[in-house]
Amino acid sequence: MVLTGNDTKVLKAGDPEPPLAPGAARIYSMRFCPWAERVVLYAAAKGIDAEVVNIDLHSQPEWYKAKKHPKGQVPCFEKDGKIVIESGIIPEYLDGIYPDSAILPVDPFERAQQRLVMEQFQPFWMTFYGLFVIVKEQLEGEARQAKFRALDGVIDNVEKNVLKHEYFGGSLPGFSDWMLFPFIERLALFSKFLDPPTPFPSEDRWPKLSAWWSRISSVPAVQPYIQPEDVHVKFLEAYKAVKEYKDAKPDYDMGLH
Amino acid sequence: MVLTGNDTKVLKAGDPEPPLAPGAARIYSMRFCPWAERVVLYAAAKGIDAEVVNIDLHSQPEWYKAKKHPKGQVPCFEKDGKIVIESGIIPEYLDGIYPDSAILPVDPFERAQQRLVMEQFQPFWMTFYGLFVIVKEQLEGEARQAKFRALDGVIDNVEKNVLKHEYFGGSLPGFSDWMLFPFIERLALFSKFLDPPTPFPSEDRWPKLSAWWSRISSVPAVQPYIQPEDVHVKFLEAYKAVKEYKDAKPDYDMGLH
């Protein structure tokens, strides 16, 4: 493994900032955060050496917001005193400072096509977020069904109009594949505990996207950094309980002992 | 002027596709579209040679949707048979194929900072769009006031937290300055006919942003491509009438004779 520390407990209030040697790279993350996962998988796909440091997002180390991320969010990337935030920005930065393993194409036209795939996902993000709204606002009945129908519609669109090759990036996984991965992963996970379940993956309804999911989740370089399904489902169930009852904080160390 | 054709009438249904010579560049636009304006101003700031072709968005030439933009929107950039769409993507493409006049920094860290400025504008786009909602849904009273208050809040945030130098790009106009320009321009224009008016520019309330507006709208390279205020206000008033009464289409050739 080129990334170390991915499966380590979160640092929390009171914990000191771990030293970072010159030339060493660090990703601040939280194992179940889809935005942080984008960066962890992108770094893993590139094969760069970096240390992952997980952050307790509810009870943060004091130095994190003060020195790393002004909003106290993950992901955050740090190397040689330079800090870059935002899951849509860090990957291009990683390609810039580790150009030999660049995933974004250097050719301007090919690069624009990759950007365009991301633009085409605009309707997906909003609709996917609807699944969290279902949990947060405890939607029932027609309001709940409407969100599921909207989701079906945007997945139909991705299947028919966006996924045109083996991967969104073409014949190999590209920038957009890794940006999308954590969210499609959660679609599949939600099918384990939401009622009605999300029907993804489904070889009947969305054969191309389901085959893509099977392929991309088998890429050897990233597999060690994908949380086991049972652990991830437990985290999401606990997260759902927290949102519903507001009586606890998510268990960011779920599955670690 | 290095850009030709910016102030020409729109092509509409029935009009043939104008030939485009090898090596020549074309921007499909509409003089009052803020997204198209981003690309026109970016190209002007770069000083590239290109021909602007304006498109009637309601009664489009048949070849436009078929061969240029699958959704029939502007902007669209074409050169040597390669077509790139989306106002957030074309500028990076222009920097890629005309690297000598690159506006986006080549240094990965500086480039990430420019991307980050755009991220920080996320709350602005939604709130700015609220002004169109006021017109479209004919909001009155408290609903209308609430949108104006929300707008004040996001402008406050830009003033206090986002604009840190002479320009959003630093000491010179950068990528984010040109992406933002058409929308701040419309903020100022809306103050001419919305009631209550948007109070922008205001040296008292937003001195930094108002000074930025004064500086950026005086950049010599882009000035020929900024629509005169009186023509633009007339277009927006007519657009407002169309939205309210659904009895006409916008006058895309407003101000041309």
Coordinates of C-alpha atoms in Angstrom, one line a residue:
Chain A
M1 CA 0.0 0.0 0.0
V2 CA 1.3 3.4 -0.9
L3 CA -1.3 5.2 1.3
T4 CA -0.8 4.6 5.0
G5 CA -3.1 5.3 7.8
N6 CA -6.4 5.0 6.0
D7 CA -7.8 2.6 8.6
T8 CA -6.8 4.5 11.7
K9 CA -8.9 6.1 14.4
V10 CA -9.8 9.7 14.1
L11 CA -7.9 12.5 15.8
K12 CA -10.1 14.5 18.1
A13 CA -10.1 17.6 20.3
G14 CA -7.0 17.6 22.5
D15 CA -5.0 15.4 20.2
P16 CA -1.8 17.1 19.0
E17 CA -1.0 17.7 15.3
P18 CA 1.2 14.9 14.0
P19 CA 4.5 16.1 12.6
L20 CA 4.8 16.1 8.8
A21 CA 8.3 15.7 7.3
P22 CA 9.5 17.9 4.4
G23 CA 8.5 16.1 1.1
A24 CA 5.9 14.0 2.8
A25 CA 2.2 14.2 1.7
R26 CA -0.8 14.0 3.9
I27 CA -4.6 13.6 3.2
Y28 CA -6.9 14.7 6.0
S29 CA -9.9 12.4 5.7
M30 CA -12.8 10.6 7.4
R31 CA -13.3 7.0 6.3
F32 CA -17.0 7.4 5.5
C33 CA -17.0 10.9 3.9
P34 CA -17.7 10.6 0.2
W35 CA -15.8 13.8 -0.6
A36 CA -12.7 12.7 1.3
E37 CA -13.0 9.3 -0.4
R38 CA -12.7 10.9 -3.8
V39 CA -9.2 12.2 -2.9
V40 CA -8.1 9.0 -1.2
L41 CA -9.1 6.9 -4.2
Y42 CA -7.6 9.4 -6.7
A43 CA -4.3 9.3 -4.8
A44 CA -4.4 5.5 -4.6
A45 CA -5.2 5.3 -8.3
K46 CA -2.2 7.5 -9.0
G47 CA 0.0 5.3 -6.7
I48 CA 1.4 8.3 -4.8
D49 CA 2.9 8.0 -1.3
A50 CA 0.8 9.8 1.3
E51 CA -0.3 9.4 4.9
V52 CA -4.0 9.5 5.6
V53 CA -5.0 11.2 8.9
N54 CA -8.7 10.8 9.9
I55 CA -10.4 13.7 11.7
D56 CA -13.3 13.6 14.1
L57 CA -15.7 16.0 12.4
H58 CA -17.8 16.6 15.5
S59 CA -15.1 17.1 18.0
Q60 CA -12.2 18.3 16.0
P61 CA -8.6 18.8 17.0
E62 CA -8.2 22.5 17.7
W63 CA -5.4 22.9 15.2
Y64 CA -7.4 21.5 12.3
K65 CA -9.7 24.4 11.7
A66 CA -7.1 26.9 12.8
K67 CA -4.3 25.7 10.5
K68 CA -5.7 23.4 7.8
H69 CA -9.3 23.9 6.7
P70 CA -11.1 27.1 7.6
K71 CA -14.5 25.3 7.6
G72 CA -13.2 22.2 9.4
Q73 CA -14.2 19.9 6.6
V74 CA -12.4 17.0 4.9
P75 CA -10.7 16.4 2.5
C76 CA -7.6 18.5 2.8
F77 CA -4.2 17.8 1.3
E78 CA -0.9 19.1 2.7
K79 CA 2.6 18.8 1.5
D80 CA 5.6 21.1 2.1
G81 CA 3.5 23.7 3.9
K82 CA 1.1 24.0 1.0
I83 CA -2.5 23.2 1.8
V84 CA -5.2 22.5 -0.8
I85 CA -8.9 21.9 0.0
E86 CA -12.0 20.8 -1.9
S87 CA -12.5 17.3 -3.4
G88 CA -13.0 18.7 -6.9
I89 CA -9.8 20.7 -6.8
I90 CA -7.2 18.5 -5.0
P91 CA -7.2 15.9 -7.8
E92 CA -6.0 18.4 -10.4
Y93 CA -3.4 19.6 -7.9
L94 CA -2.2 16.1 -7.4
D95 CA -1.8 15.7 -11.1
G96 CA 0.0 19.0 -11.2
I97 CA 2.6 18.1 -8.5
Y98 CA 2.8 14.4 -9.5
P99 CA 2.6 14.7 -13.3
D100 CA 4.0 11.3 -14.1
S101 CA 0.8 9.7 -12.8
A102 CA -1.6 12.3 -14.2
I103 CA -5.1 11.0 -14.6
L104 CA -6.6 14.2 -16.1
P105 CA -5.5 14.3 -19.8
V106 CA -2.9 16.8 -20.8
D107 CA -4.4 17.3 -24.2
P108 CA -6.7 20.3 -23.9
F109 CA -9.6 18.7 -25.9
E110 CA -9.5 15.4 -24.0
R111 CA -9.3 17.4 -20.8
A112 CA -12.4 19.4 -21.7
Q113 CA -14.3 16.2 -22.4
Q114 CA -13.5 14.9 -18.9
R115 CA -14.7 18.2 -17.5
L116 CA -17.8 17.9 -19.5
V117 CA -18.6 14.5 -18.1
M118 CA -18.6 16.1 -14.6
E119 CA -20.9 18.9 -15.9
Q120 CA -23.3 16.3 -17.1
F121 CA -23.6 15.0 -13.6
Q122 CA -25.1 18.2 -12.2
P123 CA -28.6 16.7 -12.1
F124 CA -27.2 13.6 -10.3
W125 CA -25.7 15.4 -7.3
M126 CA -28.9 17.3 -6.4
T127 CA -31.0 14.2 -6.8
F128 CA -28.6 11.9 -4.9
Y129 CA -28.6 14.5 -2.1
G130 CA -32.4 13.8 -1.9
L131 CA -31.6 10.5 -0.3
F132 CA -30.0 12.3 2.6
V133 CA -33.0 14.6 2.7
I134 CA -35.3 11.6 3.1
V135 CA -33.3 10.6 6.2
K136 CA -32.8 14.1 7.6
E137 CA -36.5 15.2 7.2
Q138 CA -37.9 11.7 7.8
L139 CA -39.9 12.0 4.6
E140 CA -42.7 9.5 4.2
G141 CA -45.3 8.5 1.6
E142 CA -45.5 10.5 -1.7
A143 CA -42.7 12.9 -0.8
R144 CA -40.4 10.0 -0.2
Q145 CA -41.5 8.2 -3.4
A146 CA -41.0 11.3 -5.4
K147 CA -37.4 11.5 -4.4
F148 CA -36.8 7.9 -5.4
R149 CA -38.5 8.4 -8.8
A150 CA -36.3 11.5 -9.4
L151 CA -33.3 9.4 -8.6
D152 CA -34.4 6.7 -11.1
G153 CA -34.7 9.4 -13.7
V154 CA -31.2 10.8 -13.3
I155 CA -29.7 7.3 -13.2
D156 CA -31.6 6.5 -16.5
N157 CA -30.0 9.6 -18.0
V158 CA -26.4 8.6 -16.9
E159 CA -27.0 5.1 -18.3
K160 CA -28.3 6.4 -21.7
N161 CA -26.4 9.7 -22.3
V162 CA -23.3 10.0 -20.1
L163 CA -21.6 6.6 -19.8
K164 CA -20.4 6.0 -23.4
H165 CA -17.3 3.8 -22.9
E166 CA -16.0 1.2 -20.4
Y167 CA -15.4 4.1 -18.0
F168 CA -16.6 7.7 -17.8
G169 CA -12.9 8.5 -18.6
G170 CA -12.9 6.3 -21.7
S171 CA -11.1 2.9 -21.8
L172 CA -9.4 3.6 -18.5
P173 CA -10.7 5.1 -15.2
G174 CA -10.5 8.9 -15.4
F175 CA -11.0 11.9 -13.3
S176 CA -14.8 11.7 -13.4
D177 CA -14.8 8.0 -12.5
W178 CA -13.1 8.7 -9.2
M179 CA -15.2 11.8 -8.5
L180 CA -18.3 9.7 -9.0
F181 CA -17.3 6.5 -7.3
P182 CA -18.1 7.3 -3.7
F183 CA -21.6 8.5 -4.6
I184 CA -22.5 5.4 -6.7
E185 CA -21.0 3.3 -3.9
R186 CA -23.5 4.9 -1.5
L187 CA -26.3 4.4 -3.9
A188 CA -25.5 0.7 -3.7
L189 CA -25.1 0.8 0.1
F190 CA -28.5 2.7 0.6
S191 CA -30.2 -0.3 -1.1
K192 CA -29.2 -2.3 2.1
F193 CA -31.2 -0.2 4.5
L194 CA -33.5 2.4 2.9
D195 CA -37.2 1.4 2.3
P196 CA -37.8 1.3 -0.6
P197 CA -34.3 0.4 -1.3
T198 CA -32.4 2.1 -4.2
P199 CA -32.5 -0.6 -6.9
F200 CA -28.8 0.0 -7.8
P201 CA -27.0 -2.0 -9.1
S202 CA -29.4 -3.6 -11.4
E203 CA -28.3 -5.4 -14.5
D204 CA -31.8 -5.3 -15.9
R205 CA -32.5 -1.6 -15.5
W206 CA -29.0 -0.1 -15.8
P207 CA -26.8 -2.7 -17.4
K208 CA -24.0 -0.4 -18.5
L209 CA -23.7 1.5 -15.2
S210 CA -23.9 -1.7 -13.2
A211 CA -21.1 -3.3 -15.3
W212 CA -19.1 -0.1 -14.7
W213 CA -19.6 -0.4 -11.0
S214 CA -18.4 -3.9 -11.0
R215 CA -15.3 -3.0 -13.0
I216 CA -14.3 0.1 -11.1
S217 CA -14.8 -1.4 -7.7
S218 CA -12.4 -4.1 -8.7
V219 CA -9.5 -1.9 -9.7
P220 CA -6.6 -3.3 -7.6
A221 CA -4.9 0.0 -6.7
V222 CA -8.0 1.3 -4.8
Q223 CA -9.5 -1.9 -3.3
P224 CA -7.5 -1.6 0.0
Y225 CA -9.1 1.8 0.6
I226 CA -12.8 0.9 0.0
Q227 CA -14.5 0.3 3.3
P228 CA -16.0 -3.2 3.7
E229 CA -19.7 -3.2 2.9
D230 CA -20.9 -4.4 6.3
V231 CA -18.9 -1.8 8.1
H232 CA -20.1 1.0 5.8
V233 CA -23.7 -0.1 6.1
K234 CA -23.4 -0.1 9.9
F235 CA -21.9 3.5 9.8
L236 CA -24.8 4.7 7.6
E237 CA -27.4 3.1 9.8
A238 CA -25.9 4.8 12.8
Y239 CA -25.6 8.0 10.9
K240 CA -29.3 7.7 10.1
A241 CA -30.2 7.2 13.7
V242 CA -28.2 10.2 14.7
K243 CA -30.0 12.4 12.2
E244 CA -33.4 11.0 13.3
Y245 CA -32.9 11.2 17.0
K246 CA -30.2 13.8 17.4
D247 CA -28.9 12.0 20.5
A248 CA -25.5 10.9 19.5
K249 CA -22.7 11.6 17.1
P250 CA -21.7 9.3 14.2
D251 CA -19.2 6.6 15.1
Y252 CA -16.3 7.7 12.9
D253 CA -14.2 4.7 14.1
M254 CA -16.8 2.1 13.2
G255 CA -15.1 -1.2 12.4
L256 CA -11.8 -0.3 13.9
H257 CA -10.6 -2.0 17.1
Chain B
M1 CA -10.5 44.3 -32.1
V2 CA -9.4 40.7 -32.3
L3 CA -12.9 39.4 -31.9
T4 CA -15.1 40.1 -34.8
G5 CA -18.8 39.8 -35.1
N6 CA -19.8 40.4 -31.5
D7 CA -22.3 43.1 -32.4
T8 CA -24.0 41.3 -35.3
K9 CA -27.6 40.1 -35.5
V10 CA -28.5 36.5 -34.4
L11 CA -28.7 33.6 -36.9
K12 CA -32.1 32.0 -36.8
A13 CA -34.1 29.1 -38.2
G14 CA -33.5 28.8 -41.9
D15 CA -30.1 30.6 -41.9
P16 CA -27.3 28.6 -43.3
E17 CA -24.2 27.7 -41.3
P18 CA -21.4 30.1 -42.1
P19 CA -18.3 28.4 -43.3
L20 CA -15.3 28.2 -40.9
A21 CA -11.8 28.1 -42.4
P22 CA -9.2 25.7 -41.0
G23 CA -7.3 27.4 -38.2
A24 CA -10.1 29.9 -37.6
A25 CA -11.9 30.0 -34.3
R26 CA -15.5 30.8 -33.6
I27 CA -17.5 31.5 -30.5
Y28 CA -21.3 30.9 -30.6
S29 CA -22.9 33.4 -28.4
M30 CA -25.9 35.7 -27.7
R31 CA -25.0 39.3 -26.7
F32 CA -27.0 39.3 -23.5
C33 CA -26.3 35.8 -22.2
P34 CA -24.0 35.9 -19.1
W35 CA -22.5 32.5 -19.7
A36 CA -21.6 33.3 -23.3
E37 CA -20.2 36.7 -22.1
R38 CA -17.8 34.8 -19.9
V39 CA -16.2 33.2 -22.9
V40 CA -16.3 36.3 -25.1
L41 CA -14.5 38.4 -22.4
Y42 CA -12.0 35.6 -21.6
A43 CA -11.1 35.3 -25.3
A44 CA -10.9 39.1 -25.5
A45 CA -8.7 39.3 -22.4
K46 CA -6.4 36.7 -24.0
G47 CA -6.3 38.7 -27.2
I48 CA -7.0 35.7 -29.4
D49 CA -8.5 36.0 -32.9
A50 CA -12.0 34.6 -33.1
E51 CA -15.3 35.3 -34.8
V52 CA -18.4 35.6 -32.7
V53 CA -21.6 34.2 -34.2
N54 CA -24.8 35.1 -32.3
I55 CA -27.6 32.6 -32.1
D56 CA -31.4 33.2 -31.8
L57 CA -32.0 30.9 -28.8
H58 CA -35.8 30.7 -29.4
S59 CA -35.8 30.1 -33.1
Q60 CA -32.4 28.4 -33.7
P61 CA -30.8 27.5 -37.0
E62 CA -31.4 23.8 -37.5
W63 CA -27.7 23.0 -37.8
Y64 CA -26.9 24.5 -34.4
K65 CA -28.5 21.8 -32.1
A66 CA -27.7 19.1 -34.6
K67 CA -24.0 19.8 -35.1
K68 CA -22.8 22.2 -32.4
H69 CA -24.5 22.1 -29.0
P70 CA -26.8 19.1 -28.2
K71 CA -28.9 21.3 -25.8
G72 CA -28.9 24.3 -28.2
Q73 CA -27.3 26.6 -25.6
V74 CA -24.5 29.1 -25.8
P75 CA -21.6 29.5 -25.4
C76 CA -19.9 27.0 -27.8
F77 CA -16.4 27.2 -29.1
E78 CA -15.3 25.7 -32.4
K79 CA -11.9 25.4 -34.1
D80 CA -10.6 22.8 -36.6
G81 CA -13.7 20.6 -36.2
K82 CA -13.3 20.4 -32.4
I83 CA -16.3 21.7 -30.4
V84 CA -16.2 22.5 -26.7
I85 CA -19.2 23.7 -24.7
E86 CA -19.9 25.0 -21.2
S87 CA -18.7 28.4 -20.0
G88 CA -16.7 26.9 -17.1
I89 CA -14.8 24.6 -19.4
I90 CA -14.1 26.6 -22.6
P91 CA -11.7 29.1 -20.8
E92 CA -9.4 26.2 -19.7
Y93 CA -9.5 24.9 -23.2
L94 CA -8.6 28.3 -24.7
D95 CA -5.7 28.4 -22.3
G96 CA -4.7 24.9 -23.4
I97 CA -4.7 25.7 -27.1
Y98 CA -3.4 29.3 -26.8
P99 CA -0.9 28.7 -24.0
D100 CA 1.0 31.9 -24.6
S101 CA -1.9 34.0 -23.3
A102 CA -2.9 31.6 -20.5
I103 CA -4.9 33.3 -17.8
L104 CA -5.2 30.2 -15.5
P105 CA -1.8 29.8 -13.7
V106 CA 0.4 26.9 -14.8
D107 CA 1.7 26.5 -11.2
P108 CA -0.4 23.8 -9.6
F109 CA -0.8 25.6 -6.3
E110 CA -1.7 28.9 -7.8
R111 CA -4.1 27.2 -10.1
A112 CA -5.8 25.5 -7.2
Q113 CA -6.2 28.9 -5.5
Q114 CA -8.1 30.1 -8.6
R115 CA -10.3 27.1 -8.6
L116 CA -10.9 27.7 -4.9
V117 CA -12.1 31.2 -5.5
M118 CA -14.8 29.8 -7.8
E119 CA -15.8 27.2 -5.2
Q120 CA -16.3 30.1 -2.7
F121 CA -18.8 31.6 -5.1
Q122 CA -21.2 28.6 -4.8
P123 CA -23.5 30.5 -2.4
F124 CA -23.5 33.5 -4.8
W125 CA -24.8 31.7 -7.9
M126 CA -27.9 30.3 -6.2
T127 CA -28.7 33.6 -4.5
F128 CA -28.1 35.6 -7.7
Y129 CA -30.4 33.3 -9.5
G130 CA -33.1 34.4 -6.9
L131 CA -33.3 37.7 -8.8
F132 CA -34.5 35.8 -11.9
V133 CA -36.9 33.8 -9.7
I134 CA -38.4 37.2 -8.5
V135 CA -39.1 38.0 -12.1
K136 CA -40.2 34.6 -13.2
E137 CA -42.5 33.9 -10.3
Q138 CA -43.5 37.5 -9.9
L139 CA -42.7 37.4 -6.2
E140 CA -44.0 40.2 -4.0
G141 CA -43.8 41.3 -0.4
E142 CA -41.9 39.2 2.1
A143 CA -40.9 36.5 -0.4
R144 CA -39.3 39.2 -2.6
Q145 CA -37.6 41.0 0.3
A146 CA -36.2 37.7 1.5
K147 CA -34.4 37.1 -1.8
F148 CA -32.9 40.6 -1.6
R149 CA -31.7 40.1 1.9
A150 CA -30.1 36.7 1.0
L151 CA -28.3 38.5 -1.8
D152 CA -27.0 41.2 0.5
G153 CA -25.7 38.4 2.7
V154 CA -23.7 36.7 0.0
I155 CA -22.3 40.0 -1.3
D156 CA -21.2 40.8 2.2
N157 CA -19.4 37.4 2.3
V158 CA -17.6 38.1 -1.0
E159 CA -16.6 41.5 0.2
K160 CA -15.3 40.2 3.5
N161 CA -13.9 36.8 2.7
V162 CA -13.3 36.2 -1.0
L163 CA -12.0 39.4 -2.5
K164 CA -8.5 39.6 -1.0
H165 CA -6.5 41.4 -3.6
E166 CA -7.1 44.0 -6.4
Y167 CA -8.7 41.2 -8.4
F168 CA -10.0 37.8 -7.5
G169 CA -7.1 36.5 -9.5
G170 CA -4.6 38.5 -7.5
S171 CA -2.8 41.6 -8.8
L172 CA -4.2 40.9 -12.4
P173 CA -7.6 39.8 -13.6
G174 CA -7.7 36.0 -13.4
F175 CA -10.0 33.1 -14.4
S176 CA -12.5 33.8 -11.6
D177 CA -12.7 37.5 -12.4
W178 CA -13.9 36.8 -15.9
M179 CA -16.3 34.0 -14.8
L180 CA -17.8 36.4 -12.3
F181 CA -17.9 39.6 -14.4
P182 CA -21.2 39.0 -16.3
F183 CA -23.1 38.3 -13.1
I184 CA -21.8 41.3 -11.1
E185 CA -22.6 43.3 -14.3
R186 CA -26.2 42.1 -14.1
L187 CA -26.4 42.9 -10.4
A188 CA -25.5 46.5 -11.3
L189 CA -28.0 46.5 -14.2
F190 CA -30.8 45.1 -12.1
S191 CA -30.5 48.1 -9.8
K192 CA -31.8 50.1 -12.8
F193 CA -35.2 48.4 -13.0
L194 CA -35.9 46.1 -10.1
D195 CA -37.9 47.4 -7.1
P196 CA -36.3 47.4 -4.6
P197 CA -33.2 47.9 -6.7
T198 CA -30.1 45.9 -6.0
P199 CA -27.9 48.4 -4.1
F200 CA -24.8 47.4 -6.1
P201 CA -22.4 49.0 -6.6
S202 CA -22.1 50.8 -3.3
E203 CA -18.9 52.4 -2.1
D204 CA -20.4 52.6 1.4
R205 CA -21.6 49.0 1.8
W206 CA -19.2 47.1 -0.4
P207 CA -16.2 49.3 -1.0
K208 CA -13.7 46.6 -2.1
L209 CA -16.2 44.9 -4.5
S210 CA -17.3 48.2 -5.9
A211 CA -13.7 49.3 -6.6
W212 CA -13.1 45.9 -8.2
W213 CA -16.1 46.5 -10.5
S214 CA -14.8 49.8 -11.5
R215 CA -11.4 48.4 -12.3
I216 CA -12.4 45.3 -14.2
S217 CA -15.0 47.0 -16.3
S218 CA -12.3 49.4 -17.5
V219 CA -9.9 46.8 -18.8
P220 CA -9.2 48.0 -22.3
A221 CA -9.1 44.6 -24.0
V222 CA -12.7 43.7 -23.0
Q223 CA -14.4 47.1 -23.2
P224 CA -15.5 46.8 -26.8
Y225 CA -17.4 43.6 -25.9
I226 CA -19.4 45.0 -23.0
Q227 CA -22.9 45.9 -24.1
P228 CA -23.8 49.6 -23.4
E229 CA -25.7 50.0 -20.2
D230 CA -28.8 51.5 -21.8
V231 CA -29.1 48.7 -24.4
H232 CA -28.6 46.0 -21.8
V233 CA -31.2 47.5 -19.4
K234 CA -33.7 47.6 -22.3
F235 CA -33.0 44.0 -23.1
L236 CA -33.5 43.0 -19.5
E237 CA -36.7 45.0 -19.2
A238 CA -38.0 43.3 -22.3
Y239 CA -36.9 39.9 -21.0
K240 CA -38.8 40.6 -17.8
A241 CA -41.9 41.5 -19.8
V242 CA -41.6 38.2 -21.7
K243 CA -41.3 36.2 -18.5
E244 CA -44.2 38.0 -16.9
Y245 CA -46.6 37.9 -19.9
K246 CA -45.4 35.0 -22.0
D247 CA -46.5 36.9 -25.1
A248 CA -43.2 37.5 -26.9
K249 CA -39.7 36.3 -27.2
P250 CA -36.7 38.4 -26.1
D251 CA -35.3 40.8 -28.6
Y252 CA -31.8 39.3 -29.1
D253 CA -30.9 42.0 -31.6
M254 CA -31.7 44.8 -29.2
G255 CA -29.6 47.9 -30.0
L256 CA -28.5 46.7 -33.5
H257 CA -29.8 48.4 -36.6

